[in-house]
Tab-separated table of C-alpha atoms in Angstrom:
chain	number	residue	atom	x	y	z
A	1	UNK	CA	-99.798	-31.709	121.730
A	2	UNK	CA	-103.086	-32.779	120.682
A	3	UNK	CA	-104.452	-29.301	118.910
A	4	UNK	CA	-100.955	-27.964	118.157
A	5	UNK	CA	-100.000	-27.973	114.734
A	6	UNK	CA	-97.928	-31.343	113.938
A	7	UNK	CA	-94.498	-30.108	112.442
A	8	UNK	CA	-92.791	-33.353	111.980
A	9	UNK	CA	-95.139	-34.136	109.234
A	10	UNK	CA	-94.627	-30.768	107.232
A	11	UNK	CA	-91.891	-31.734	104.073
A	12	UNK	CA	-88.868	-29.665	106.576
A	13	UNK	CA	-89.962	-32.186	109.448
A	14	UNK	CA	-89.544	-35.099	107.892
A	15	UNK	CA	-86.029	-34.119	106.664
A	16	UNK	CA	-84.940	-33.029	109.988
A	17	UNK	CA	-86.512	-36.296	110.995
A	18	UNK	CA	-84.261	-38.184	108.300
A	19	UNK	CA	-80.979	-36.014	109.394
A	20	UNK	CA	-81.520	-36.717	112.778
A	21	UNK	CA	-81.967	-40.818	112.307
A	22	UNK	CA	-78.773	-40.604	109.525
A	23	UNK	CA	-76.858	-39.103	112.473
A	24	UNK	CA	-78.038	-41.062	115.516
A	25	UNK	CA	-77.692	-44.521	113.306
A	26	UNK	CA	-73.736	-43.549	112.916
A	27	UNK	CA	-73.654	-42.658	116.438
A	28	UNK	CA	-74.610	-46.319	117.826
A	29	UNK	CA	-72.114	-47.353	115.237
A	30	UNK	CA	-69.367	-45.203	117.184
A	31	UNK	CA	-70.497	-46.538	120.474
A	32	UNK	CA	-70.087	-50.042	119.285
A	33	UNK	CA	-72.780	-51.180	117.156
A	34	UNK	CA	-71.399	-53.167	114.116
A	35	UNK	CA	-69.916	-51.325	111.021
A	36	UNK	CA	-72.745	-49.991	108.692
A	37	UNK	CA	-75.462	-51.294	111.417
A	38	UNK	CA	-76.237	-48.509	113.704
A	39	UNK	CA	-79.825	-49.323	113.173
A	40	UNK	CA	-81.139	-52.316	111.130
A	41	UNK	CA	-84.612	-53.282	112.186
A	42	UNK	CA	-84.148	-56.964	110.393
A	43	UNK	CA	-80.787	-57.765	111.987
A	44	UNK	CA	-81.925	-56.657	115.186
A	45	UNK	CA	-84.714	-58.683	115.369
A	46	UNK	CA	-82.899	-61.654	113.961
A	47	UNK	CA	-80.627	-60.722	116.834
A	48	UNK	CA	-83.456	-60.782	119.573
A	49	UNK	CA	-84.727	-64.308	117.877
A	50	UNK	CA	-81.310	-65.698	119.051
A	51	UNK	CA	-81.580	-63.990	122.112
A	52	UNK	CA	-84.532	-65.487	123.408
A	53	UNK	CA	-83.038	-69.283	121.771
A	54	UNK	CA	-85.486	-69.758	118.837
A	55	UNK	CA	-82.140	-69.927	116.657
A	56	UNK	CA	-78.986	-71.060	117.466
A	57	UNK	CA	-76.344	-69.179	115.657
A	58	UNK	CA	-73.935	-68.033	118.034
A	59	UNK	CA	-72.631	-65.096	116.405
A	60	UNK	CA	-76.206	-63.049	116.091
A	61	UNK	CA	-77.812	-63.467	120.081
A	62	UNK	CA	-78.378	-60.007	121.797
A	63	UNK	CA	-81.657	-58.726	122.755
A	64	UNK	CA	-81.447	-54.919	120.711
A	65	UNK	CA	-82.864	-52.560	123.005
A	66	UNK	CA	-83.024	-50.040	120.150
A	67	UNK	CA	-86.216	-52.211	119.112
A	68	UNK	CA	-87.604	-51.768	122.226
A	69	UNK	CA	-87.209	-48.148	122.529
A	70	UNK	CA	-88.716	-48.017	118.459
A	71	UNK	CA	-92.038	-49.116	119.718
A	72	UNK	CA	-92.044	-47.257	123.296
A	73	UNK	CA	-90.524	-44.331	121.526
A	74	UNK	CA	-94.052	-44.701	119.208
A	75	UNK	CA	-96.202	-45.299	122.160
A	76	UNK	CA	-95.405	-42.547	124.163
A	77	UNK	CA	-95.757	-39.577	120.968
A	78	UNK	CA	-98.828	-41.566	120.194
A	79	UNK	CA	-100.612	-41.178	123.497
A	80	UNK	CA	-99.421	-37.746	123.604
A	81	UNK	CA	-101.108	-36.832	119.931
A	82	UNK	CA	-104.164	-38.650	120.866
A	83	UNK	CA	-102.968	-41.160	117.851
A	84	UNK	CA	-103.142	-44.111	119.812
A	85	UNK	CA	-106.037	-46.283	118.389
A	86	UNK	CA	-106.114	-49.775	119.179
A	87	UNK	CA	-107.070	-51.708	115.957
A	88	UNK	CA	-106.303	-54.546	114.147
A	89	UNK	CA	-108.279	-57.989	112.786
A	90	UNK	CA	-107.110	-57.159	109.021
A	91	UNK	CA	-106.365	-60.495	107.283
A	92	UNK	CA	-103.553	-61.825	110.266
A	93	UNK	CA	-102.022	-64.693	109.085
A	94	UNK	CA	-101.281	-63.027	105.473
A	95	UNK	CA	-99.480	-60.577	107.645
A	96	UNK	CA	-97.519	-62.581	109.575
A	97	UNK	CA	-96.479	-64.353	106.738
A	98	UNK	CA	-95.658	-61.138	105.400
A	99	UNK	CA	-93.560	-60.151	107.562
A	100	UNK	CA	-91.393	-63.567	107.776
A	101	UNK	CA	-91.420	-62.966	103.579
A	102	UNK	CA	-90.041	-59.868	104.291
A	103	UNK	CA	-87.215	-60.837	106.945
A	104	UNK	CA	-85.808	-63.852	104.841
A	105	UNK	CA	-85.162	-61.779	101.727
A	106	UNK	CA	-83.620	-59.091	103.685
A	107	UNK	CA	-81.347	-61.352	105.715
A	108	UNK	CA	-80.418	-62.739	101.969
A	109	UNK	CA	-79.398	-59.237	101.394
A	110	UNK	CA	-77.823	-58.587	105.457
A	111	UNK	CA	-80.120	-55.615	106.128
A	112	UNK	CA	-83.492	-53.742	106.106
A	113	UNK	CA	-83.974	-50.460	104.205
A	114	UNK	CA	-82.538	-48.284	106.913
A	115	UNK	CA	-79.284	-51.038	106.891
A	116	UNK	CA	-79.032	-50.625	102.960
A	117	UNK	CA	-79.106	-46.940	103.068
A	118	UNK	CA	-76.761	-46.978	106.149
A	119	UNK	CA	-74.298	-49.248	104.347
A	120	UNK	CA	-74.319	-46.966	101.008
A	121	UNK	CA	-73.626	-44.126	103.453
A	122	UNK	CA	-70.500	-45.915	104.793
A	123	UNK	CA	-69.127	-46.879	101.572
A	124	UNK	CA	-70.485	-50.011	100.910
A	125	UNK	CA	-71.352	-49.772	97.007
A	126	UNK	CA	-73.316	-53.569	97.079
A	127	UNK	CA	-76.102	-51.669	98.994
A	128	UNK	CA	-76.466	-49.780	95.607
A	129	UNK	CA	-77.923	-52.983	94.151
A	130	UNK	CA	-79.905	-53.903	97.264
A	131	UNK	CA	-81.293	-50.854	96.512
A	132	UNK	CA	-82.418	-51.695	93.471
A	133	UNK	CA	-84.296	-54.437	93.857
A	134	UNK	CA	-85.887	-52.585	97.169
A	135	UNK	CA	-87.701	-50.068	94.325
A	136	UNK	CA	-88.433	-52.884	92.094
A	137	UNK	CA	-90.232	-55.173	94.574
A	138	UNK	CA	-91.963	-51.668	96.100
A	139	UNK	CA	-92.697	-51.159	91.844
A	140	UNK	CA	-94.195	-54.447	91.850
A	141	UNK	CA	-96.300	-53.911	95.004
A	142	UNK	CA	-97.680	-50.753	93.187
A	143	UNK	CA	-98.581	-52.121	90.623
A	144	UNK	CA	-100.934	-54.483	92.566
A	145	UNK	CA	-102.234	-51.565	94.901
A	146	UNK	CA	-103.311	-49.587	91.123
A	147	UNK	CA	-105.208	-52.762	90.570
A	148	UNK	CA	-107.208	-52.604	93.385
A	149	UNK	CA	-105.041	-55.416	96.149
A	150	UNK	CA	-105.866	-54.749	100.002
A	151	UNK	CA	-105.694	-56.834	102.638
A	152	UNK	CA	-109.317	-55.029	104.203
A	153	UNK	CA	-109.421	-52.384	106.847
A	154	UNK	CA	-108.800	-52.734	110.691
A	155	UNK	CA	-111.423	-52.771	113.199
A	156	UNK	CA	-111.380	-50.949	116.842
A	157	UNK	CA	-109.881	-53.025	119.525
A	158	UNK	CA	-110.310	-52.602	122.984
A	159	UNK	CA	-107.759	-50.304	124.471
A	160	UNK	CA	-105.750	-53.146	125.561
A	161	UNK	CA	-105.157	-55.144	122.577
A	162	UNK	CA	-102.728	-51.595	120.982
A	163	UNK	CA	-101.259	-51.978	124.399
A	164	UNK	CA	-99.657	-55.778	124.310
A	165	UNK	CA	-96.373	-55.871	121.708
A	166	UNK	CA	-95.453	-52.581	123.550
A	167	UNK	CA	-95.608	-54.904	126.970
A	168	UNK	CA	-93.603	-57.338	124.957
A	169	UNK	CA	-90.922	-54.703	124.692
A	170	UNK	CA	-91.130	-54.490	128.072
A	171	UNK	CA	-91.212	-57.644	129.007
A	172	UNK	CA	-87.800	-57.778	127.258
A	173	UNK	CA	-86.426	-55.183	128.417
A	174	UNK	CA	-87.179	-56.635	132.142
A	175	UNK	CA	-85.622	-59.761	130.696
A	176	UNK	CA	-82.582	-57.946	129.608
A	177	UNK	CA	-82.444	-56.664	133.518
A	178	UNK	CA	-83.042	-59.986	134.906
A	179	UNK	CA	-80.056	-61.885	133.327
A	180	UNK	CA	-77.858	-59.505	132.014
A	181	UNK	CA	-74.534	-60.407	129.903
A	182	UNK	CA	-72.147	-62.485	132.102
A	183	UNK	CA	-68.302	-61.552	130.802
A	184	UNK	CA	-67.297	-64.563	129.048
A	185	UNK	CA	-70.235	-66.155	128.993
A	186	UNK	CA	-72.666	-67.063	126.178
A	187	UNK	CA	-75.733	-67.594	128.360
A	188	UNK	CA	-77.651	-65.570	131.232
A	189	UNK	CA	-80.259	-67.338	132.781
A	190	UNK	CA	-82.508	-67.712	129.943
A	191	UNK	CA	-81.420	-65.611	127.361
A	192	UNK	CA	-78.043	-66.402	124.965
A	193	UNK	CA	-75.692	-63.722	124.263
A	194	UNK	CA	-73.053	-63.488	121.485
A	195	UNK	CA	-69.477	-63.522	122.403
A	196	UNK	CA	-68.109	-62.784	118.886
A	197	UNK	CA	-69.713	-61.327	115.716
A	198	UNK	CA	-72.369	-58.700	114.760
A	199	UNK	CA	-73.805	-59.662	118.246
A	200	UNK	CA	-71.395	-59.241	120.559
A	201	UNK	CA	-71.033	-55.837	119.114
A	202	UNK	CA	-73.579	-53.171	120.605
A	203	UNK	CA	-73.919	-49.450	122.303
A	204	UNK	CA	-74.058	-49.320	126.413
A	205	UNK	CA	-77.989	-50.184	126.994
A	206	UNK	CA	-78.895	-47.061	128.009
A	207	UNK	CA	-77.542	-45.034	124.749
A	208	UNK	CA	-78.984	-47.561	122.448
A	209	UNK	CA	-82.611	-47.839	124.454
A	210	UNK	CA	-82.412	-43.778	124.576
A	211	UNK	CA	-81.906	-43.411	121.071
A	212	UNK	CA	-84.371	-45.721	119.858
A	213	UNK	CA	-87.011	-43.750	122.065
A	214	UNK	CA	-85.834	-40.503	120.389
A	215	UNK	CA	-86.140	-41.961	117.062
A	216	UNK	CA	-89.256	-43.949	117.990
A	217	UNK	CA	-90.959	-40.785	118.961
A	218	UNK	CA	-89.643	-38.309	115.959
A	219	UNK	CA	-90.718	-41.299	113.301
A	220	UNK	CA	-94.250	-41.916	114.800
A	221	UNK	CA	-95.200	-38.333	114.589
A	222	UNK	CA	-93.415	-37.705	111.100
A	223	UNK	CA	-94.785	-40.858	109.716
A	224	UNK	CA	-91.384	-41.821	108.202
A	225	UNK	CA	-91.041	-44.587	106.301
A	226	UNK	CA	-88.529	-46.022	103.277
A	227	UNK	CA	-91.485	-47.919	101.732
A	228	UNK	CA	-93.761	-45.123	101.889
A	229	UNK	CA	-91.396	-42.888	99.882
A	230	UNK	CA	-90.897	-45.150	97.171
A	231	UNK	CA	-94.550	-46.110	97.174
A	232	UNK	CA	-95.598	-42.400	96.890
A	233	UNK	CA	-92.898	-41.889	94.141
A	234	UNK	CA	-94.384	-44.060	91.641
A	235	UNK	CA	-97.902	-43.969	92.793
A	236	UNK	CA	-98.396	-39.958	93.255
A	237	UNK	CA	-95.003	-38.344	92.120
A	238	UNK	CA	-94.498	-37.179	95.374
A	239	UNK	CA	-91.270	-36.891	97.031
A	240	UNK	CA	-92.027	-35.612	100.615
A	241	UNK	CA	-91.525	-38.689	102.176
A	242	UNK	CA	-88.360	-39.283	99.870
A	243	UNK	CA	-86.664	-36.154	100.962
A	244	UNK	CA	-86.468	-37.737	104.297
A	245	UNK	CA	-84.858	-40.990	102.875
A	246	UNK	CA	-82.578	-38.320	101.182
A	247	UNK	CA	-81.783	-36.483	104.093
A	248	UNK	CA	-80.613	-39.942	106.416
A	249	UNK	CA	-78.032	-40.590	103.944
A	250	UNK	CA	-76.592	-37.674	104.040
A	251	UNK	CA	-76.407	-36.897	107.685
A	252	UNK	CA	-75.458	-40.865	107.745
A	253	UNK	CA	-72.383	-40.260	105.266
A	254	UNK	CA	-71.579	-37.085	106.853
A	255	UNK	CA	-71.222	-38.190	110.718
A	256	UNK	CA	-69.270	-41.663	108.989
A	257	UNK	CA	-66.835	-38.872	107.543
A	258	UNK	CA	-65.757	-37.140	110.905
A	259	UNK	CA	-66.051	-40.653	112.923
A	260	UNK	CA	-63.890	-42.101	110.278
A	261	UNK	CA	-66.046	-44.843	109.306
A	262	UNK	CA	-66.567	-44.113	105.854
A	263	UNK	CA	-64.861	-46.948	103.708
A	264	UNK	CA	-65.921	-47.501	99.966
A	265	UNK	CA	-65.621	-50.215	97.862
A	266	UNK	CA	-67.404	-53.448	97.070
A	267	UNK	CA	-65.315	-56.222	98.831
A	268	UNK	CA	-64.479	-56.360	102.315
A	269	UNK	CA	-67.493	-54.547	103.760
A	270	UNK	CA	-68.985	-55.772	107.203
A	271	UNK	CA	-71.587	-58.210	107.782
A	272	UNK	CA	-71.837	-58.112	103.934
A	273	UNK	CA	-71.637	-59.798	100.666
A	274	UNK	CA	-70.808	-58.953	97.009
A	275	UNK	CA	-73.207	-61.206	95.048
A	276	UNK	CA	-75.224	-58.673	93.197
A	277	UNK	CA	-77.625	-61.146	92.388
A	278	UNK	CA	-78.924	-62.543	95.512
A	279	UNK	CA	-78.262	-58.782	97.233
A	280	UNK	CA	-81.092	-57.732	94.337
A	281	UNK	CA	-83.463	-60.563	94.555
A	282	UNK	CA	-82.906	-60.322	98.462
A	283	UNK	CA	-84.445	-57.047	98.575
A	284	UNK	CA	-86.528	-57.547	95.390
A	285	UNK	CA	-88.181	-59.868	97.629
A	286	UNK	CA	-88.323	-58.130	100.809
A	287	UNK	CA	-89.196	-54.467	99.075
A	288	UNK	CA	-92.254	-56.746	97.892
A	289	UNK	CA	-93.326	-57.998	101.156
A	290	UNK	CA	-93.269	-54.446	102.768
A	291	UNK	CA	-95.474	-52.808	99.701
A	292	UNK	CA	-98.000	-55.351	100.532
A	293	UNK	CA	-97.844	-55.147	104.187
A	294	UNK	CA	-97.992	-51.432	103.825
A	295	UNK	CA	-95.225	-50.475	106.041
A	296	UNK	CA	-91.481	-50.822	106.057
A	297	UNK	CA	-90.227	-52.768	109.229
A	298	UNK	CA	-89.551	-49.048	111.192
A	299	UNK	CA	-92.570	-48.604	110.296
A	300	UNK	CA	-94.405	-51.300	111.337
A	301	UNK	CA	-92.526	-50.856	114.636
A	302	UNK	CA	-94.058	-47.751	115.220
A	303	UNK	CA	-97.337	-48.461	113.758
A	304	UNK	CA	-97.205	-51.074	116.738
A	305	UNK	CA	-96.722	-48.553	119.159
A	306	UNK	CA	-100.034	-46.773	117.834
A	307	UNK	CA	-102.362	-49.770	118.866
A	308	UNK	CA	-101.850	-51.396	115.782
A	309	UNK	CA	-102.389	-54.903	116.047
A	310	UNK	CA	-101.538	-56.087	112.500
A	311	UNK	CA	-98.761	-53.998	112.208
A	312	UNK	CA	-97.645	-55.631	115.248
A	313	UNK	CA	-98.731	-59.465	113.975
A	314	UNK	CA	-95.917	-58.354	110.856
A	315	UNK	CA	-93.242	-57.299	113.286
A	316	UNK	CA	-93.568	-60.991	115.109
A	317	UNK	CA	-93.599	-62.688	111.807
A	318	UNK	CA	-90.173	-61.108	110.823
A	319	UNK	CA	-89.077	-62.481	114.115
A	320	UNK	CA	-90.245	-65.738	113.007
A	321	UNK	CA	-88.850	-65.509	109.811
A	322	UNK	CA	-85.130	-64.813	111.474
A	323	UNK	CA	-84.981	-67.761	113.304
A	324	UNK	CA	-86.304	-69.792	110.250
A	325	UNK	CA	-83.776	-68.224	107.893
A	326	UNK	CA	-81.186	-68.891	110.321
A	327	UNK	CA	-82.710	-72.638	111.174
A	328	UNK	CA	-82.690	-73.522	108.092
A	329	UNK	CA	-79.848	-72.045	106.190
A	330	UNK	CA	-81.290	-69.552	104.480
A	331	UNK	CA	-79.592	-65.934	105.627
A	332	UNK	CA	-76.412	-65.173	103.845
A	333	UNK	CA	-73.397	-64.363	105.429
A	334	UNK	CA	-70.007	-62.461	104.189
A	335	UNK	CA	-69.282	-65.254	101.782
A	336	UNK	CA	-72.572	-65.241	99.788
A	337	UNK	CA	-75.918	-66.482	100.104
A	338	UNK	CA	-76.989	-69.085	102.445
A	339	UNK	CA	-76.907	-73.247	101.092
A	340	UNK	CA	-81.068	-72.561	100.923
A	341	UNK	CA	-81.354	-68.852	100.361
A	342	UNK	CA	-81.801	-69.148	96.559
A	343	UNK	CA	-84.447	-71.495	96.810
A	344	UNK	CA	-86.509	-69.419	100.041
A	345	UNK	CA	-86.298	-66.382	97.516
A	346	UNK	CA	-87.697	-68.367	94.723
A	347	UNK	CA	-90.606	-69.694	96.548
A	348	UNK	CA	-91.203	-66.412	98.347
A	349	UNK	CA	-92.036	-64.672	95.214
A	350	UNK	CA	-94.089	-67.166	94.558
A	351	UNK	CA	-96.038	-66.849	98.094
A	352	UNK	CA	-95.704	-63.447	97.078
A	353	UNK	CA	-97.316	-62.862	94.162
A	354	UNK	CA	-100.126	-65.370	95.138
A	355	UNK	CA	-100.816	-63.030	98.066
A	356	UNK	CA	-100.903	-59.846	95.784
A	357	UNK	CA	-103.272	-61.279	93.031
A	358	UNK	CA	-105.808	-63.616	95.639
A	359	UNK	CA	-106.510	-59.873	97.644
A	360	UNK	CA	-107.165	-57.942	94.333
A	361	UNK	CA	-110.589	-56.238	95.490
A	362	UNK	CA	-113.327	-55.834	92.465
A	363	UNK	CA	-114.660	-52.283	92.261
């Protein structure tokens, strides 16, 4: 693979790539992922921060072995394309707090990217204004990036540095292995396990870690990423990335058709809300975060699987971030925002903006 020609990255690729994540995502939904959720990279690593007890709210504890099979999925198309490169060093702490930034405003909203495009798929019209505020935080990030904001470049690594969040993946996976689910029981050994809610709801293991390493593998080598397509929108006027955004929902709202899972309207949607406002500044807020961490959370997950350290520093901070929204009742939940979630959003665009205008580099 390393002198053919790489077709995942030609414009046709990355739609495939995009139909074939829209129809996998609604798959895991039929085998028993929650409604709307067949991927959502924040509420699975919320999910894994409850797992492994750094929150405590019972109804979101499962270790996702879709995340898992993200980043080995990455790893393994990496090493085959010679793309593996471990680097990293590039302002760390900025990125972690990133990527916590990024995973409070999203669990404001109840999903990443993939989740809000997933949930306007199904029929779940307050994803429409998540949506929103996703292009005007990624707007806003632009705007810093035409005004010169980085956060430097990444020095080599030894080898082994690219090779330790995918041994955390592992290591969960092992953990997962160790102490599986006990029926009726909301603890294994050392990891918690929901018995009711989005976390008690999820594909066999094997489906869910095989379909993350599919997707894992297709993304890395097509370079897919919701961020990136908005970013390249209003930075270049270019829509190859986009097409691939395009193409999940419609494979997404296709497969939701035949399983019978569309359902539109506003009210009543799963693991969902209909306060337009805090569902906008939610992902106003996150969309911000990912512009300038330079990566939605997929793809940070598979930017991790490359050897990238920072990338892999942000994916750790959204964990982070999860239990603290959950800690300290931030997240939202089907009745609205959470007691605190107003006030983290408020503050985080504060953080936010700090970040963007303290890295603005002179020419």
């Amino acid at each position: 693979m390393r002198n053919s020609k790489n077709l995942f990255a030609t414009t046709g690729g990355v739609v495939v790539v995009g139909l074939a994540i829209g129809l996998l995502a609604s798959l895991l939904q039929h085998l028993g992922n929650p409604a709307n959720m067949g991927i959502c990279v924040a509420c699975f690593e919320r999910d894994i921060a409850g797992a492994i007890g750094l929150h405590r709210a019972a109804i979101v504890q499962y270790i996702r072995p879709e995340i898992i099979g993200l980043v080995l999925g990455s790893l393994v198309a990496a090493m085959l394309s010679g793309d593996f490169k471990a680097r990293g060093g590039s302002a760390p702490i900025q990125r972690f707090l990133l990527g916590m930034l990024a995973i409070i405003g999203a669990l404001v909203f109840l999903g990443c990217p993939w989740r809000a495009l997933l949930r306007l798929a199904g029929g779940d019209w307050n994803a429409i204004v998540g949506l929103f505020g996703l292009a005007a935080g990624i707007f806003i990030g632009t705007l810093f990036l035409r005004n010169g904001y980085s956060l430097g470049s990444s020095n080599r690594q030894p080898s082994f540095s690219g090779y330790v969040f995918p041994l955390l993946m592992v290591g969960l996976l092992i953990l997962m292995l160790i102490f599986p689910q006990v029926p009726g029981e909301d603890k294994s050994g050392i990891l918690f396990y929901s018995l009711k809610g989005p976390g008690s709801m999820h594909a066999p293991l094997l489906a869910s870690l095989g379909i993350g390493l599919v997707i894992g593998f297709i993304a890395q080598r097509s370079r897919f990423c919701t961020m990136g397509a908005l970013r390249d929108l209003f930075l270049f006027r270019q829509t190859h990335l986009l097409l691939g955004v395009i193409a999940l929902v419609v494979a997404a709202f296709a497969a939701n058709l035949a399983l019978g899972q569309f359902n539109p309207g506003f009210t009543g949607q799963p693991v969902a809300h209909d306060d337009a406002l805090w569902n906008f500044s939610g992902m106003l807020m996150a969309g911000l975060a990912f512009a300038l961490a330079g990566g939605c959370p997929g793809r940070q997950l598979f930017m991790s699987g490359e050897g990238d350290s920072d990338a892999a520093i942000f994916a750790l901070g959204m964990i982070a971030g999860a239990a603290v929204s959950h800690n300290f009742g931030l997240a939202s939940s089907g009745a609205g925002a959470g007691p605190n979630g107003p006030i983290a959003v408020g503050i985080g665009m504060v953080i936010l903006l700090i970040i963007g205008f303290a890295n603005r580099k002179k020419a």
